[in-house]
Amino acid sequence: MDIEFVISSLDCERLESLIDSAPATVQRNTVELQKKLANATIVPPSSVPGDVVSMNSVVEFELIDSGEPFEMTLVYPREVNGTQSTLSVFAPIGTALLGCRRDAEVSFDHGNGKTSRIRVINIYYQPESSGDMHR
């Protein structure tokens, strides 16, 4: 069964702009993100369901193989702060989370041929459902 990914038009526009201006060293990391944006359902920010991971969402997820839980904020690359609390959307796991609904399970490729599955456990903060439409 295919998963429907939902992404706000604002996030989509910003991500496409970042991808277009990304240095060549980062371009290969954006291929999966480009595919996701091309195949996602794009909606106005006010129409993003509250159970969907969007940019700047605080999300709890687990690696299914290990059951190890993580709580991180999905951010644009320039907002990664060097702590374990932020996750770049350009990272394979960040790309995998974008647009997922709570309880969704998705696979991602680590970039070295290894794949893992993750499950979205909870979304503690989502800008759109909090009224932060233009963040």
PDB file of C-alpha atoms in Angstrom:
ATOM      1  CA  MET A   1       0.000   0.000   0.000  1.00  0.00           C
ATOM      2  CA  ASP A   2       1.359   3.410  -0.961  1.00  0.00           C
ATOM      3  CA  ILE A   3       1.556   6.119   1.665  1.00  0.00           C
ATOM      4  CA  GLU A   4       0.179   9.548   0.808  1.00  0.00           C
ATOM      5  CA  PHE A   5       2.597  12.286   1.829  1.00  0.00           C
ATOM      6  CA  VAL A   6       1.074  15.715   2.513  1.00  0.00           C
ATOM      7  CA  ILE A   7       3.284  18.804   2.277  1.00  0.00           C
ATOM      8  CA  SER A   8       2.314  22.455   2.597  1.00  0.00           C
ATOM      9  CA  SER A   9       2.769  24.696  -0.419  1.00  0.00           C
ATOM     10  CA  LEU A  10       4.947  26.996   1.708  1.00  0.00           C
ATOM     11  CA  ASP A  11       7.285  24.150   2.710  1.00  0.00           C
ATOM     12  CA  CYS A  12       7.368  22.891  -0.884  1.00  0.00           C
ATOM     13  CA  GLU A  13       8.324  26.307  -2.293  1.00  0.00           C
ATOM     14  CA  ARG A  14      11.051  26.834   0.298  1.00  0.00           C
ATOM     15  CA  LEU A  15      12.471  23.341  -0.174  1.00  0.00           C
ATOM     16  CA  GLU A  16      12.507  23.622  -3.973  1.00  0.00           C
ATOM     17  CA  SER A  17      14.395  26.909  -3.661  1.00  0.00           C
ATOM     18  CA  LEU A  18      16.925  25.359  -1.266  1.00  0.00           C
ATOM     19  CA  ILE A  19      17.413  22.363  -3.543  1.00  0.00           C
ATOM     20  CA  ASP A  20      17.990  24.627  -6.558  1.00  0.00           C
ATOM     21  CA  SER A  21      20.643  26.634  -4.702  1.00  0.00           C
ATOM     22  CA  ALA A  22      22.302  23.712  -2.888  1.00  0.00           C
ATOM     23  CA  PRO A  23      26.016  23.228  -3.525  1.00  0.00           C
ATOM     24  CA  ALA A  24      27.022  20.276  -5.692  1.00  0.00           C
ATOM     25  CA  THR A  25      28.305  18.418  -2.625  1.00  0.00           C
ATOM     26  CA  VAL A  26      24.770  18.370  -1.210  1.00  0.00           C
ATOM     27  CA  GLN A  27      22.826  17.801  -4.451  1.00  0.00           C
ATOM     28  CA  ARG A  28      23.007  14.002  -4.238  1.00  0.00           C
ATOM     29  CA  ASN A  29      21.364  14.163  -0.799  1.00  0.00           C
ATOM     30  CA  THR A  30      18.363  15.943  -2.289  1.00  0.00           C
ATOM     31  CA  VAL A  31      17.343  13.369  -4.914  1.00  0.00           C
ATOM     32  CA  GLU A  32      14.879  11.565  -2.615  1.00  0.00           C
ATOM     33  CA  LEU A  33      13.512  14.883  -1.378  1.00  0.00           C
ATOM     34  CA  GLN A  34      12.918  16.005  -4.974  1.00  0.00           C
ATOM     35  CA  LYS A  35      11.039  12.752  -5.636  1.00  0.00           C
ATOM     36  CA  LYS A  36       8.943  13.217  -2.509  1.00  0.00           C
ATOM     37  CA  LEU A  37       8.006  16.786  -3.451  1.00  0.00           C
ATOM     38  CA  ALA A  38       7.078  15.675  -6.974  1.00  0.00           C
ATOM     39  CA  ASN A  39       4.790  12.900  -5.721  1.00  0.00           C
ATOM     40  CA  ALA A  40       3.317  14.456  -2.570  1.00  0.00           C
ATOM     41  CA  THR A  41      -0.088  16.014  -2.171  1.00  0.00           C
ATOM     42  CA  ILE A  42       0.643  19.748  -1.896  1.00  0.00           C
ATOM     43  CA  VAL A  43      -1.909  21.747   0.109  1.00  0.00           C
ATOM     44  CA  PRO A  44      -2.181  25.281   1.493  1.00  0.00           C
ATOM     45  CA  PRO A  45      -0.626  25.566   4.976  1.00  0.00           C
ATOM     46  CA  SER A  46      -4.070  25.995   6.542  1.00  0.00           C
ATOM     47  CA  SER A  47      -5.126  22.621   5.080  1.00  0.00           C
ATOM     48  CA  VAL A  48      -2.262  20.509   6.468  1.00  0.00           C
ATOM     49  CA  PRO A  49      -3.799  17.874   8.779  1.00  0.00           C
ATOM     50  CA  GLY A  50      -2.618  18.083  12.388  1.00  0.00           C
ATOM     51  CA  ASP A  51      -1.206  14.551  12.315  1.00  0.00           C
ATOM     52  CA  VAL A  52       1.290  15.257   9.496  1.00  0.00           C
ATOM     53  CA  VAL A  53       5.010  16.004   9.955  1.00  0.00           C
ATOM     54  CA  SER A  54       5.783  19.379   8.380  1.00  0.00           C
ATOM     55  CA  MET A  55       8.840  21.599   8.526  1.00  0.00           C
ATOM     56  CA  ASN A  56       9.640  22.724  12.090  1.00  0.00           C
ATOM     57  CA  SER A  57       7.466  19.978  13.573  1.00  0.00           C
ATOM     58  CA  VAL A  58       8.650  18.388  16.805  1.00  0.00           C
ATOM     59  CA  VAL A  59       8.231  14.693  16.135  1.00  0.00           C
ATOM     60  CA  GLU A  60       8.820  11.498  18.075  1.00  0.00           C
ATOM     61  CA  PHE A  61       9.751   8.512  15.942  1.00  0.00           C
ATOM     62  CA  GLU A  62      11.414   5.163  16.390  1.00  0.00           C
ATOM     63  CA  LEU A  63      13.786   3.014  14.413  1.00  0.00           C
ATOM     64  CA  ILE A  64      11.695  -0.112  13.980  1.00  0.00           C
ATOM     65  CA  ASP A  65      14.643  -2.528  13.961  1.00  0.00           C
ATOM     66  CA  SER A  66      15.921  -1.381  17.352  1.00  0.00           C
ATOM     67  CA  GLY A  67      12.811   0.201  18.864  1.00  0.00           C
ATOM     68  CA  GLU A  68      15.003   3.177  19.758  1.00  0.00           C
ATOM     69  CA  PRO A  69      12.882   6.341  20.114  1.00  0.00           C
ATOM     70  CA  PHE A  70      13.969   9.843  19.106  1.00  0.00           C
ATOM     71  CA  GLU A  71      12.372  13.261  19.565  1.00  0.00           C
ATOM     72  CA  MET A  72      13.614  15.862  17.104  1.00  0.00           C
ATOM     73  CA  THR A  73      12.602  19.015  15.279  1.00  0.00           C
ATOM     74  CA  LEU A  74      12.578  18.700  11.473  1.00  0.00           C
ATOM     75  CA  VAL A  75      14.433  21.768  10.196  1.00  0.00           C
ATOM     76  CA  TYR A  76      15.888  23.383   7.094  1.00  0.00           C
ATOM     77  CA  PRO A  77      19.627  22.655   6.716  1.00  0.00           C
ATOM     78  CA  ARG A  78      20.720  26.117   7.897  1.00  0.00           C
ATOM     79  CA  GLU A  79      18.787  25.610  11.166  1.00  0.00           C
ATOM     80  CA  VAL A  80      20.628  22.486  12.305  1.00  0.00           C
ATOM     81  CA  ASN A  81      22.118  23.564  15.612  1.00  0.00           C
ATOM     82  CA  GLY A  82      24.649  20.812  16.205  1.00  0.00           C
ATOM     83  CA  THR A  83      22.639  19.137  18.942  1.00  0.00           C
ATOM     84  CA  GLN A  84      20.679  15.937  18.737  1.00  0.00           C
ATOM     85  CA  SER A  85      17.418  17.893  18.907  1.00  0.00           C
ATOM     86  CA  THR A  86      17.375  19.031  15.262  1.00  0.00           C
ATOM     87  CA  LEU A  87      17.187  16.960  12.100  1.00  0.00           C
ATOM     88  CA  SER A  88      17.828  18.375   8.628  1.00  0.00           C
ATOM     89  CA  VAL A  89      15.226  17.648   5.988  1.00  0.00           C
ATOM     90  CA  PHE A  90      18.190  17.022   3.653  1.00  0.00           C
ATOM     91  CA  ALA A  91      19.251  14.029   5.797  1.00  0.00           C
ATOM     92  CA  PRO A  92      17.768  10.733   4.554  1.00  0.00           C
ATOM     93  CA  ILE A  93      15.740  10.215   7.727  1.00  0.00           C
ATOM     94  CA  GLY A  94      14.518  13.839   7.620  1.00  0.00           C
ATOM     95  CA  THR A  95      13.341  13.414   4.042  1.00  0.00           C
ATOM     96  CA  ALA A  96      11.591  10.187   5.051  1.00  0.00           C
ATOM     97  CA  LEU A  97       9.701  11.906   7.889  1.00  0.00           C
ATOM     98  CA  LEU A  98       8.483  14.910   5.875  1.00  0.00           C
ATOM     99  CA  GLY A  99       4.800  14.591   5.019  1.00  0.00           C
ATOM    100  CA  CYS A 100       4.233  11.418   7.077  1.00  0.00           C
ATOM    101  CA  ARG A 101       1.216  10.959   9.283  1.00  0.00           C
ATOM    102  CA  ARG A 102       1.306   9.808  12.898  1.00  0.00           C
ATOM    103  CA  ASP A 103       1.673   5.988  13.058  1.00  0.00           C
ATOM    104  CA  ALA A 104       3.044   5.818   9.488  1.00  0.00           C
ATOM    105  CA  GLU A 105       5.941   3.473   8.815  1.00  0.00           C
ATOM    106  CA  VAL A 106       8.402   4.382   6.069  1.00  0.00           C
ATOM    107  CA  SER A 107      11.775   3.179   4.831  1.00  0.00           C
ATOM    108  CA  PHE A 108      14.799   5.299   4.103  1.00  0.00           C
ATOM    109  CA  ASP A 109      18.154   4.601   2.508  1.00  0.00           C
ATOM    110  CA  HIS A 110      21.175   5.600   4.583  1.00  0.00           C
ATOM    111  CA  GLY A 111      23.058   6.395   1.374  1.00  0.00           C
ATOM    112  CA  ASN A 112      25.394   3.431   1.761  1.00  0.00           C
ATOM    113  CA  GLY A 113      22.978   0.797   0.489  1.00  0.00           C
ATOM    114  CA  LYS A 114      21.564   0.090   3.950  1.00  0.00           C
ATOM    115  CA  THR A 115      17.886   0.781   4.560  1.00  0.00           C
ATOM    116  CA  SER A 116      15.954   1.189   7.792  1.00  0.00           C
ATOM    117  CA  ARG A 117      12.314   1.610   8.717  1.00  0.00           C
ATOM    118  CA  ILE A 118      10.945   4.261  11.021  1.00  0.00           C
ATOM    119  CA  ARG A 119       7.550   4.813  12.600  1.00  0.00           C
ATOM    120  CA  VAL A 120       6.100   8.186  13.550  1.00  0.00           C
ATOM    121  CA  ILE A 121       4.962   7.881  17.164  1.00  0.00           C
ATOM    122  CA  ASN A 122       3.750  11.393  17.931  1.00  0.00           C
ATOM    123  CA  ILE A 123       3.854  14.985  16.742  1.00  0.00           C
ATOM    124  CA  TYR A 124       4.256  17.307  19.730  1.00  0.00           C
ATOM    125  CA  TYR A 125       4.264  20.528  17.759  1.00  0.00           C
ATOM    126  CA  GLN A 126       3.245  21.282  14.213  1.00  0.00           C
ATOM    127  CA  PRO A 127       3.367  24.913  13.041  1.00  0.00           C
ATOM    128  CA  GLU A 128       0.244  24.728  10.892  1.00  0.00           C
ATOM    129  CA  SER A 129      -2.009  23.334  13.630  1.00  0.00           C
ATOM    130  CA  SER A 130      -0.599  25.963  16.019  1.00  0.00           C
ATOM    131  CA  GLY A 131      -1.499  28.777  13.621  1.00  0.00           C
ATOM    132  CA  ASP A 132       2.118  29.488  12.624  1.00  0.00           C
ATOM    133  CA  MET A 133       1.422  29.550   8.896  1.00  0.00           C
ATOM    134  CA  HIS A 134       4.274  31.808   7.786  1.00  0.00           C
ATOM    135  CA  ARG A 135       7.183  30.671   9.937  1.00  0.00           C
TER     136      ARG A 135
END
